[in-house]
PDB file of C-alpha atoms and ligand atoms in Angstrom:
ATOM      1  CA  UNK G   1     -31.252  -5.970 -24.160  1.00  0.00           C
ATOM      2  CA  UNK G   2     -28.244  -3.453 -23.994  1.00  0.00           C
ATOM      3  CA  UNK G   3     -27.175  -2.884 -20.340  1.00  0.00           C
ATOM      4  CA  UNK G   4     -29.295  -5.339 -18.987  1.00  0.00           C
ATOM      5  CA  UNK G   5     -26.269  -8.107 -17.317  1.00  0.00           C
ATOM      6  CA  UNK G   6     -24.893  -4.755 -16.348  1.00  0.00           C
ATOM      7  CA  UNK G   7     -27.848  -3.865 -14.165  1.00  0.00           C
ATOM      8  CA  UNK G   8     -28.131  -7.271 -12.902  1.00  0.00           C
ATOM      9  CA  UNK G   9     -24.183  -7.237 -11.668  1.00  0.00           C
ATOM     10  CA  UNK G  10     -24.700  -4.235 -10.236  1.00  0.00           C
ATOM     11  CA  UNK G  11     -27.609  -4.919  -7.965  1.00  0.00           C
ATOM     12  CA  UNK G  12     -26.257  -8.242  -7.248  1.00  0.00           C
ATOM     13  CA  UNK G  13     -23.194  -7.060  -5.836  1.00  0.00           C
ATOM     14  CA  UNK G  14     -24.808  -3.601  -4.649  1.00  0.00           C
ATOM     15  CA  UNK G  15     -24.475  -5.244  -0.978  1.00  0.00           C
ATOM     16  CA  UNK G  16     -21.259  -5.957  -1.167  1.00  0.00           C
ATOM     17  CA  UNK G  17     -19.928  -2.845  -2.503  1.00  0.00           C
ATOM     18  CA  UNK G  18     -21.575  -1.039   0.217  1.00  0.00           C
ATOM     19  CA  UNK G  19     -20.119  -3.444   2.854  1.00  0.00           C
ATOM     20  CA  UNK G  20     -16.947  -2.836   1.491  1.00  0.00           C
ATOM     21  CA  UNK G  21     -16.739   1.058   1.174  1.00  0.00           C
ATOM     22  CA  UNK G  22     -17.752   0.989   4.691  1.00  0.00           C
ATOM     23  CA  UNK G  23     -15.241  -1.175   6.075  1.00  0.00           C
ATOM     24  CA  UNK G  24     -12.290  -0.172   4.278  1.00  0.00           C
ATOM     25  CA  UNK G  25     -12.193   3.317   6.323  1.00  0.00           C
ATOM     26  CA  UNK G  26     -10.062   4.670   3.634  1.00  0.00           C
ATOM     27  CA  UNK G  27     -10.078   7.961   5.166  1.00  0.00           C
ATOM     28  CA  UNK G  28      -8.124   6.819   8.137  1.00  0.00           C
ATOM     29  CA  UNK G  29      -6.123   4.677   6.523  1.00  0.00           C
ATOM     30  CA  UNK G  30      -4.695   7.217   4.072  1.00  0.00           C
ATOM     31  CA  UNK G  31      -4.796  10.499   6.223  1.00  0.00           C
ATOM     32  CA  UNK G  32      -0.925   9.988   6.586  1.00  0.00           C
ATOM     33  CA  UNK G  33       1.759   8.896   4.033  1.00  0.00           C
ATOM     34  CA  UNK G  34       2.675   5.590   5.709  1.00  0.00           C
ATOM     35  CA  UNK G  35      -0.949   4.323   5.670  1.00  0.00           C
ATOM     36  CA  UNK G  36      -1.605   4.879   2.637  1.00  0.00           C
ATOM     37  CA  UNK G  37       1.637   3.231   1.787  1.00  0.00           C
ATOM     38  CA  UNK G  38       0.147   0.058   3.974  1.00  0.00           C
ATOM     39  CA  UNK G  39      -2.702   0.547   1.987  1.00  0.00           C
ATOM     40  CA  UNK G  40      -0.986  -0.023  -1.392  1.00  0.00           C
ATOM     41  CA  UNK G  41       1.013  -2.652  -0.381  1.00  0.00           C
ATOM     42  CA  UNK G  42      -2.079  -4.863   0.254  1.00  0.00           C
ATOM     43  CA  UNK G  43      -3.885  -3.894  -2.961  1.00  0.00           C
ATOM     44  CA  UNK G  44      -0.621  -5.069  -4.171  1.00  0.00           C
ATOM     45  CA  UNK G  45      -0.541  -8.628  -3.100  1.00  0.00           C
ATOM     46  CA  UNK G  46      -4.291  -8.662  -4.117  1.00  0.00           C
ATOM     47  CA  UNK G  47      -3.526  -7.949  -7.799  1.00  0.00           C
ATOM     48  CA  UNK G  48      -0.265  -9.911  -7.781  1.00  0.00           C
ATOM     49  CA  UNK G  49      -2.979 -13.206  -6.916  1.00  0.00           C
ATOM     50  CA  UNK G  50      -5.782 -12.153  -9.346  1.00  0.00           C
ATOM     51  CA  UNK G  51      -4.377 -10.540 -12.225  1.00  0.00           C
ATOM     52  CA  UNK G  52      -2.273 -13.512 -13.291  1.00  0.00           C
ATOM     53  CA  UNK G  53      -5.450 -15.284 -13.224  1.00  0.00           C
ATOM     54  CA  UNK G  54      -8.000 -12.735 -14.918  1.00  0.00           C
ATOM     55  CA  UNK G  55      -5.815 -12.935 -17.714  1.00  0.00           C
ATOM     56  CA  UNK G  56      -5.342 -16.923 -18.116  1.00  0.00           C
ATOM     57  CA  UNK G  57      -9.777 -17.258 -17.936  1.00  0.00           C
ATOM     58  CA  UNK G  58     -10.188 -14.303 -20.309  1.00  0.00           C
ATOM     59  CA  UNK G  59      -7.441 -15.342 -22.736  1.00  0.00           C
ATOM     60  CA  UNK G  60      -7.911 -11.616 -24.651  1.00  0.00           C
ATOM     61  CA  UNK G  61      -4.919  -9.667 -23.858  1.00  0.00           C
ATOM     62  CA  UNK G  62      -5.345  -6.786 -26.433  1.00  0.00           C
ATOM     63  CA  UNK G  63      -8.536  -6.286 -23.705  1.00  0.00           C
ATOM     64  CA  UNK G  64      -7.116  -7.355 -19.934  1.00  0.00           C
ATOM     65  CA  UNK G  65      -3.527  -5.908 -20.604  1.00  0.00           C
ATOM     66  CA  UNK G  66      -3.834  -2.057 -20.999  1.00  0.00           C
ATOM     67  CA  UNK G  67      -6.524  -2.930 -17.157  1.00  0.00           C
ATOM     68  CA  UNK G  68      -3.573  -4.411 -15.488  1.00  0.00           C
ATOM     69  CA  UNK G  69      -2.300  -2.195 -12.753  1.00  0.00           C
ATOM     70  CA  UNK G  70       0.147  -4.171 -10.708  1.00  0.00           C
ATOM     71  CA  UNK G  71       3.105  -2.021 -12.056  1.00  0.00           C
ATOM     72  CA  UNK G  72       0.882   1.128 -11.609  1.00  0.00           C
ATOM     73  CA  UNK G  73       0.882   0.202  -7.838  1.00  0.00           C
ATOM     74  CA  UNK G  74       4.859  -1.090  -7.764  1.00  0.00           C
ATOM     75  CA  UNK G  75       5.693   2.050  -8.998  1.00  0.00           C
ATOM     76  CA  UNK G  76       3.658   3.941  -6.548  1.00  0.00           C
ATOM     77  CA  UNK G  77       5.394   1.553  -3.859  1.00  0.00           C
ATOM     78  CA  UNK G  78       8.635   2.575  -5.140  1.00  0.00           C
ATOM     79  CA  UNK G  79       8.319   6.327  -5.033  1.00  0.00           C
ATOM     80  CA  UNK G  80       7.165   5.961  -1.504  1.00  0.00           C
ATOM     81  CA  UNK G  81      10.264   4.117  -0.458  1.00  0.00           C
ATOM     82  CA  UNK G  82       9.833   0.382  -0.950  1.00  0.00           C
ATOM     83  CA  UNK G  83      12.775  -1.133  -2.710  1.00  0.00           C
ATOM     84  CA  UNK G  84      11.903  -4.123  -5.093  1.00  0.00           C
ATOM     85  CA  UNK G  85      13.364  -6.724  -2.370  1.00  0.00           C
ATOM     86  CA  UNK G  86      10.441  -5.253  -0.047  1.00  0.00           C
ATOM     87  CA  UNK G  87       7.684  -4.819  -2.704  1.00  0.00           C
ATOM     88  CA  UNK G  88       8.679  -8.580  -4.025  1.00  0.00           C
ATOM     89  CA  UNK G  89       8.508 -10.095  -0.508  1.00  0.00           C
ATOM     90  CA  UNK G  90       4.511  -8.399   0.720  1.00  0.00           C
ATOM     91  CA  UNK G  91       1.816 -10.810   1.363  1.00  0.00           C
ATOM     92  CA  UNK G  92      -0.854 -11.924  -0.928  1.00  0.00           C
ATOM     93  CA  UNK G  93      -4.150 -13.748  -0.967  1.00  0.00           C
ATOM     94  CA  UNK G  94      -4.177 -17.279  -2.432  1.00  0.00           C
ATOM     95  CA  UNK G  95      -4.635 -17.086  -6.066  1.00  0.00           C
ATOM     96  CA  UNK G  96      -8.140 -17.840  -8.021  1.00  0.00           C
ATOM     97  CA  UNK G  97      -8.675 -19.534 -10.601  1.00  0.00           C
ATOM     98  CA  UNK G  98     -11.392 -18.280 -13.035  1.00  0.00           C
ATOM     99  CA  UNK G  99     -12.078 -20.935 -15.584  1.00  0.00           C
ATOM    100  CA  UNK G 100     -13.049 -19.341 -18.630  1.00  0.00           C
ATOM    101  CA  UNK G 101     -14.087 -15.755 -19.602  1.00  0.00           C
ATOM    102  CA  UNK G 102     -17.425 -15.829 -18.074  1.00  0.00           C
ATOM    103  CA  UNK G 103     -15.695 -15.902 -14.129  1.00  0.00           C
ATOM    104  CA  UNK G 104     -12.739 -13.734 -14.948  1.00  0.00           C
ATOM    105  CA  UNK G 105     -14.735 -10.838 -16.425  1.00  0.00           C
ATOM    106  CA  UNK G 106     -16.435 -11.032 -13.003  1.00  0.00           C
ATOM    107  CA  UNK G 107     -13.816 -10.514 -11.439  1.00  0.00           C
ATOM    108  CA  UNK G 108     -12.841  -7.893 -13.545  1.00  0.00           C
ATOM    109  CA  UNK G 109     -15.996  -5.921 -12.621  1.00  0.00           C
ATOM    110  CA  UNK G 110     -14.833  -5.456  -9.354  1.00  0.00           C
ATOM    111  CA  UNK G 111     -10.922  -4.253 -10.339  1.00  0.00           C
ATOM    112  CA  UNK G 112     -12.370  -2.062 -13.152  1.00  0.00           C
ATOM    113  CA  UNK G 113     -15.112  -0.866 -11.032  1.00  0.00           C
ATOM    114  CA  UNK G 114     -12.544   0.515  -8.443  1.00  0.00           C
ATOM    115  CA  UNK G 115     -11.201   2.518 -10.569  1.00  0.00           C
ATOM    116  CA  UNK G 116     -14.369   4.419 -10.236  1.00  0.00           C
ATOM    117  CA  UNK G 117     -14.689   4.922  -6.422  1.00  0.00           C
ATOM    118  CA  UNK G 118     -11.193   5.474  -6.905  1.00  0.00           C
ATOM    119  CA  UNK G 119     -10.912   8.773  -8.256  1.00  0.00           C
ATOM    120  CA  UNK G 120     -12.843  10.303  -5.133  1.00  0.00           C
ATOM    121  CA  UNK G 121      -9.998   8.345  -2.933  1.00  0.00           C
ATOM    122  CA  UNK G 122      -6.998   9.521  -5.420  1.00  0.00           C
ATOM    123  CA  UNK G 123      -7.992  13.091  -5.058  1.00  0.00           C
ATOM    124  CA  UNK G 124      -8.067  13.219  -1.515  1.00  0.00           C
ATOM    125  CA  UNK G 125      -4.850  11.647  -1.355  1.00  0.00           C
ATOM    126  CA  UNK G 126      -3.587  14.288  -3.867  1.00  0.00           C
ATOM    127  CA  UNK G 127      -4.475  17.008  -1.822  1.00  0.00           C
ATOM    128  CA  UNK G 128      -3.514  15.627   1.937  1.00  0.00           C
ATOM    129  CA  UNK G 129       0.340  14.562   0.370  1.00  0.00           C
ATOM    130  CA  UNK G 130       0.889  16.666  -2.551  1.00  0.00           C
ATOM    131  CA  UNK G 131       0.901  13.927  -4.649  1.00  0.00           C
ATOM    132  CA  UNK G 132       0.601  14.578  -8.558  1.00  0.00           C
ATOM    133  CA  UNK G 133       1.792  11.681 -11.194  1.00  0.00           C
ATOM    134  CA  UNK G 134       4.623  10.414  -9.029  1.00  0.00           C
ATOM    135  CA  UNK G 135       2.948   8.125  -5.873  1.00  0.00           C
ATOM    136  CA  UNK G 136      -0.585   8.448  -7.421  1.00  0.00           C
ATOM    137  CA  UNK G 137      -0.444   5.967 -10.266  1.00  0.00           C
ATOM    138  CA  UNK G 138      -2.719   3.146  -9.053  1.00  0.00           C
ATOM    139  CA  UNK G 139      -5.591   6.040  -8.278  1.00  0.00           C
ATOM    140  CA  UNK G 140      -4.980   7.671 -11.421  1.00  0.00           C
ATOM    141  CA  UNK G 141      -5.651   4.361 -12.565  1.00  0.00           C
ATOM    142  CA  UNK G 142      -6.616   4.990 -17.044  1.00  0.00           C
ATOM    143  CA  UNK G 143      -6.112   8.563 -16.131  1.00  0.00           C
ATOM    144  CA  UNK G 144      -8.690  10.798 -18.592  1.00  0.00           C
ATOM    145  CA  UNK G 145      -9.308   7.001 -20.406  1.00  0.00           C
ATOM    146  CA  UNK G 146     -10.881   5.485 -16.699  1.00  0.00           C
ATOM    147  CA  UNK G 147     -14.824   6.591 -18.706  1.00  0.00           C
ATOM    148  CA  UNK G 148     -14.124   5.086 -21.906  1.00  0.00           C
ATOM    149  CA  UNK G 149     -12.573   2.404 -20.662  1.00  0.00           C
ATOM    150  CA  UNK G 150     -15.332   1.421 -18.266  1.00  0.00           C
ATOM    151  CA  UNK G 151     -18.049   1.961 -21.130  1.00  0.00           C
ATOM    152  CA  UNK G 152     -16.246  -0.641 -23.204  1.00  0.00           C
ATOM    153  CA  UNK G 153     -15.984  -2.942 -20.112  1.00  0.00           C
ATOM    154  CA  UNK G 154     -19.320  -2.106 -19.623  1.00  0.00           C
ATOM    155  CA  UNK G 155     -19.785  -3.099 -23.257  1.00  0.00           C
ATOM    156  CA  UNK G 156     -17.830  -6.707 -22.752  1.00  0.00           C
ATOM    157  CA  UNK G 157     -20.253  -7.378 -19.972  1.00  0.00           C
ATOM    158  CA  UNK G 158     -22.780  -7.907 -22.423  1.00  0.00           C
ATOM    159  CA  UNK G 159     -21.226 -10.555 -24.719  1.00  0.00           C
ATOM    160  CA  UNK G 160     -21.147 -12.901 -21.325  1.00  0.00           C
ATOM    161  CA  UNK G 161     -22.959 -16.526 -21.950  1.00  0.00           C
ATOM    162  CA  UNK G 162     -22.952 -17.595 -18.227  1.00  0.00           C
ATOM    163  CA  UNK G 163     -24.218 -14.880 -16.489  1.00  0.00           C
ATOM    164  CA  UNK G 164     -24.240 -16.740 -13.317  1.00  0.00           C
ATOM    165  CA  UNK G 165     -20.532 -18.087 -14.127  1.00  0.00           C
ATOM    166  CA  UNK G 166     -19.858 -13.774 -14.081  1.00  0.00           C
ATOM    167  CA  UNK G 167     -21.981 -13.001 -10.972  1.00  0.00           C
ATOM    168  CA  UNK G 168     -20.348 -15.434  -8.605  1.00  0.00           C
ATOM    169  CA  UNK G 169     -17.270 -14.436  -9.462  1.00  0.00           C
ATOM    170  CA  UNK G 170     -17.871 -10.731  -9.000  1.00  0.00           C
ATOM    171  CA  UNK G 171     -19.355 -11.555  -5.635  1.00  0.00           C
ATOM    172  CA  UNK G 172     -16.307 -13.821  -4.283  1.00  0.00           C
ATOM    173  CA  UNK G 173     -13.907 -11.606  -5.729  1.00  0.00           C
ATOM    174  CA  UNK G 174     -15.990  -8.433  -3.668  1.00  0.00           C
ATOM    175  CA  UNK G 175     -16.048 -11.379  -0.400  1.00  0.00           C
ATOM    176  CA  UNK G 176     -12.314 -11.925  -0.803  1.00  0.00           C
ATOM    177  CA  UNK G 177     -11.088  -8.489  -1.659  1.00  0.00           C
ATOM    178  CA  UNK G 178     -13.129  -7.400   2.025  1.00  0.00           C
ATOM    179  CA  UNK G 179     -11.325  -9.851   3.574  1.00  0.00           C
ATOM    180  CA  UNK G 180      -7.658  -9.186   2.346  1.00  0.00           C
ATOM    181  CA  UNK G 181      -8.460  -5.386   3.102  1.00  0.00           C
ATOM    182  CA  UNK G 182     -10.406  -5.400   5.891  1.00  0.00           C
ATOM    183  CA  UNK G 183     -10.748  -8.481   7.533  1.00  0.00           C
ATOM    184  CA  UNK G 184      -8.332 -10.316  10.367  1.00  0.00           C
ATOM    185  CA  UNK G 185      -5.472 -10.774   8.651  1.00  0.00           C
ATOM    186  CA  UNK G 186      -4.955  -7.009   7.316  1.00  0.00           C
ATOM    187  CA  UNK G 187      -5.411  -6.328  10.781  1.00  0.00           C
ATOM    188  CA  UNK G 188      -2.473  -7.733  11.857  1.00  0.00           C
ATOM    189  CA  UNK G 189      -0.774  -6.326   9.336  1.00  0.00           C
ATOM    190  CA  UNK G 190      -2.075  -2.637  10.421  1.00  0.00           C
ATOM    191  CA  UNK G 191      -1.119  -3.485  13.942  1.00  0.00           C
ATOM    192  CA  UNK G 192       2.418  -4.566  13.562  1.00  0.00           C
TER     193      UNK G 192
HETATM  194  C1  HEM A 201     -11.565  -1.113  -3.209  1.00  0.00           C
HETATM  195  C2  HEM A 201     -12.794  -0.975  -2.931  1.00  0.00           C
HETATM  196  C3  HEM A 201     -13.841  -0.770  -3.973  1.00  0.00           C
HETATM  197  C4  HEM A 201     -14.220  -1.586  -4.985  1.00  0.00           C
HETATM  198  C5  HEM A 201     -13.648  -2.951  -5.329  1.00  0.00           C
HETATM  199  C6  HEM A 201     -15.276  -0.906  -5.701  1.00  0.00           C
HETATM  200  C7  HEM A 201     -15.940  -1.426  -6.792  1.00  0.00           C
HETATM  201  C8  HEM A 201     -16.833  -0.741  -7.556  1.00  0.00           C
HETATM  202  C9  HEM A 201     -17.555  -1.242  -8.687  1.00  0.00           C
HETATM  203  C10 HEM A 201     -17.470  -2.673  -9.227  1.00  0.00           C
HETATM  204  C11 HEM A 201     -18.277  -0.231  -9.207  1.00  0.00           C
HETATM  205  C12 HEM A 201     -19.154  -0.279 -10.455  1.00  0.00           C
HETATM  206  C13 HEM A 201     -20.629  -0.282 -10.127  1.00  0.00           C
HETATM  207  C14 HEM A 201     -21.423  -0.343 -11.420  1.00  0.00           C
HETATM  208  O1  HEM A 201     -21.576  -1.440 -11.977  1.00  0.00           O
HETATM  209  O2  HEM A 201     -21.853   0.710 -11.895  1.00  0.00           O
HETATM  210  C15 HEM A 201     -18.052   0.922  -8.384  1.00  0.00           C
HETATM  211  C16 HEM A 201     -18.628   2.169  -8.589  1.00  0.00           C
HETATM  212  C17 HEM A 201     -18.502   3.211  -7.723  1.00  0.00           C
HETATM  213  N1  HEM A 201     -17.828   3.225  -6.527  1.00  0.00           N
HETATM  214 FE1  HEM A 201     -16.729   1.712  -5.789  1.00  0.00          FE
HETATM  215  N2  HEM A 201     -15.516   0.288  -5.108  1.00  0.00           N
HETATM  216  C18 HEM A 201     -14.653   0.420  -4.057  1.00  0.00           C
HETATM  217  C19 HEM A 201     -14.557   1.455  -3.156  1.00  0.00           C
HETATM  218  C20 HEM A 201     -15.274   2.587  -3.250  1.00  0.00           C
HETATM  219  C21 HEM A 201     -15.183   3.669  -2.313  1.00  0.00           C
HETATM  220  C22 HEM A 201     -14.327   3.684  -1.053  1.00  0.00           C
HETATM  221  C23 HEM A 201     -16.006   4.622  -2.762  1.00  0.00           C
HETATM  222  C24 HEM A 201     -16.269   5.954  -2.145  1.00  0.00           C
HETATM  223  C25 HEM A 201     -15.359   6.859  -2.163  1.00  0.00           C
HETATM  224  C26 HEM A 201     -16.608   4.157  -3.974  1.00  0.00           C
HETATM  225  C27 HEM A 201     -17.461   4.872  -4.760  1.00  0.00           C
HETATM  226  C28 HEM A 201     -17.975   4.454  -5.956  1.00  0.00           C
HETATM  227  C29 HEM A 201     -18.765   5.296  -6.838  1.00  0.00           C
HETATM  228  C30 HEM A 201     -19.134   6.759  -6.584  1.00  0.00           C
HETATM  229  C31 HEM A 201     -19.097   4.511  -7.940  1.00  0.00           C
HETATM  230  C32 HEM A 201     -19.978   4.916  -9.123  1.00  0.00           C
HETATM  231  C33 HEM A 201     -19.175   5.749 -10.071  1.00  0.00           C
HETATM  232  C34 HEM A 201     -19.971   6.049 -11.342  1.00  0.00           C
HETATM  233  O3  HEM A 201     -21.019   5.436 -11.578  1.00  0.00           O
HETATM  234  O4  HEM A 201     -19.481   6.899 -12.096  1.00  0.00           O
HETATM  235  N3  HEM A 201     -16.161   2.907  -4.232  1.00  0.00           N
HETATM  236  N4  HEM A 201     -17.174   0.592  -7.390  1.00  0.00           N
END
């Protein structure tokens, strides 16, 4: 039935999303330049750890390559003033491993799917720091592609075998991005 693992992700991961939007406060967090700066830097180390390994469990680079947006957010990093000593030497979470397409794609929903949610964020920060191109290129994230390319992931999510292999995955991946973001250690980060 067309759509129907989609549906099933998304209301078994509904819960997390909505713990997560609420606890990332990204409205404080990028309502000046240097938090949303400290904001970057720890999506950074998040897909420094799990892009690496989306891409080893899907094995289909003509698909996960033009989704990678580590040097969309190194670039963004750069414009606001990190050099590439600084950018190189930010935390990250301990890598995953996804074994096989089924768990990467998962966690694929959730990078893809922020893309989403992201566009609200990315205007906002367009219009508090004059932003355009320059600074904004994680949040543009597939610019005027970001529909079309989330129908066709959309699309993928339907070719999955082990659908329960793809929701566990999305649901860690949601658990662990919370964490990195919002949890303990990011607070010391924010505090220091
Ligand atoms: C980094 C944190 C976030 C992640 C990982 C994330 C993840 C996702 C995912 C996976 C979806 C796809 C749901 C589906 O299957 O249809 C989604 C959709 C969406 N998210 Fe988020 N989200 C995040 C933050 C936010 C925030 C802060 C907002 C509010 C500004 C937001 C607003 C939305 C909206 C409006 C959609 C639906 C867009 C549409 O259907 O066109 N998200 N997000």
């Amino acid at each position: 039935m067309s759509g129907d693992l989609h549906a099933r992700l998304r209301a078994a991961t509904a819960a997390a999303h909505e713990g997560l939007e609420r606890d990332l406060d990204w409205e404080t967090r990028v309502a000046t330049l240097p938090g949303y700066r400290d904001l970057l830097a720890r999506f950074r180390g998040f897909h420094a750890a799990y892009e690496p390994a989306i891409g080893t469990g899907l094995g289909d680079g003509a698909f996960f390559d033009p989704r990678r947006r580590l040097a969309k957010i190194d670039a963004d990093l750069a414009h606001l003033g990190l050099d590439a000593s600084a950018v190189a030497a930010l935390p990250a979470p301990a890598r995953p491993r996804f074994d096989g397409p089924a768990p990467a794609l998962g966690a694929l929903y959730v990078l893809e799917g922020s893309t989403l949610g992201g566009r609200v964020i990315g205007r906002r920060i367009a219009a508090l720091h004059g932003l355009d191109v320059d600074g904004l290129a994680y949040y543009r994230a597939h610019g005027p592609a970001t529909g079309p390319m989330w129908a066709a992931f959309r699309d993928r999510l339907e070719t999955v075998a082990d659908a329960a292999a793809l929701t566990e995955a999305a649901v860690a991946t949601f658990e662990a991005m919370r964490d990195w973001l919002c949890g303990r250690s990011a607070e010391r980060v924010r505090a220091a």
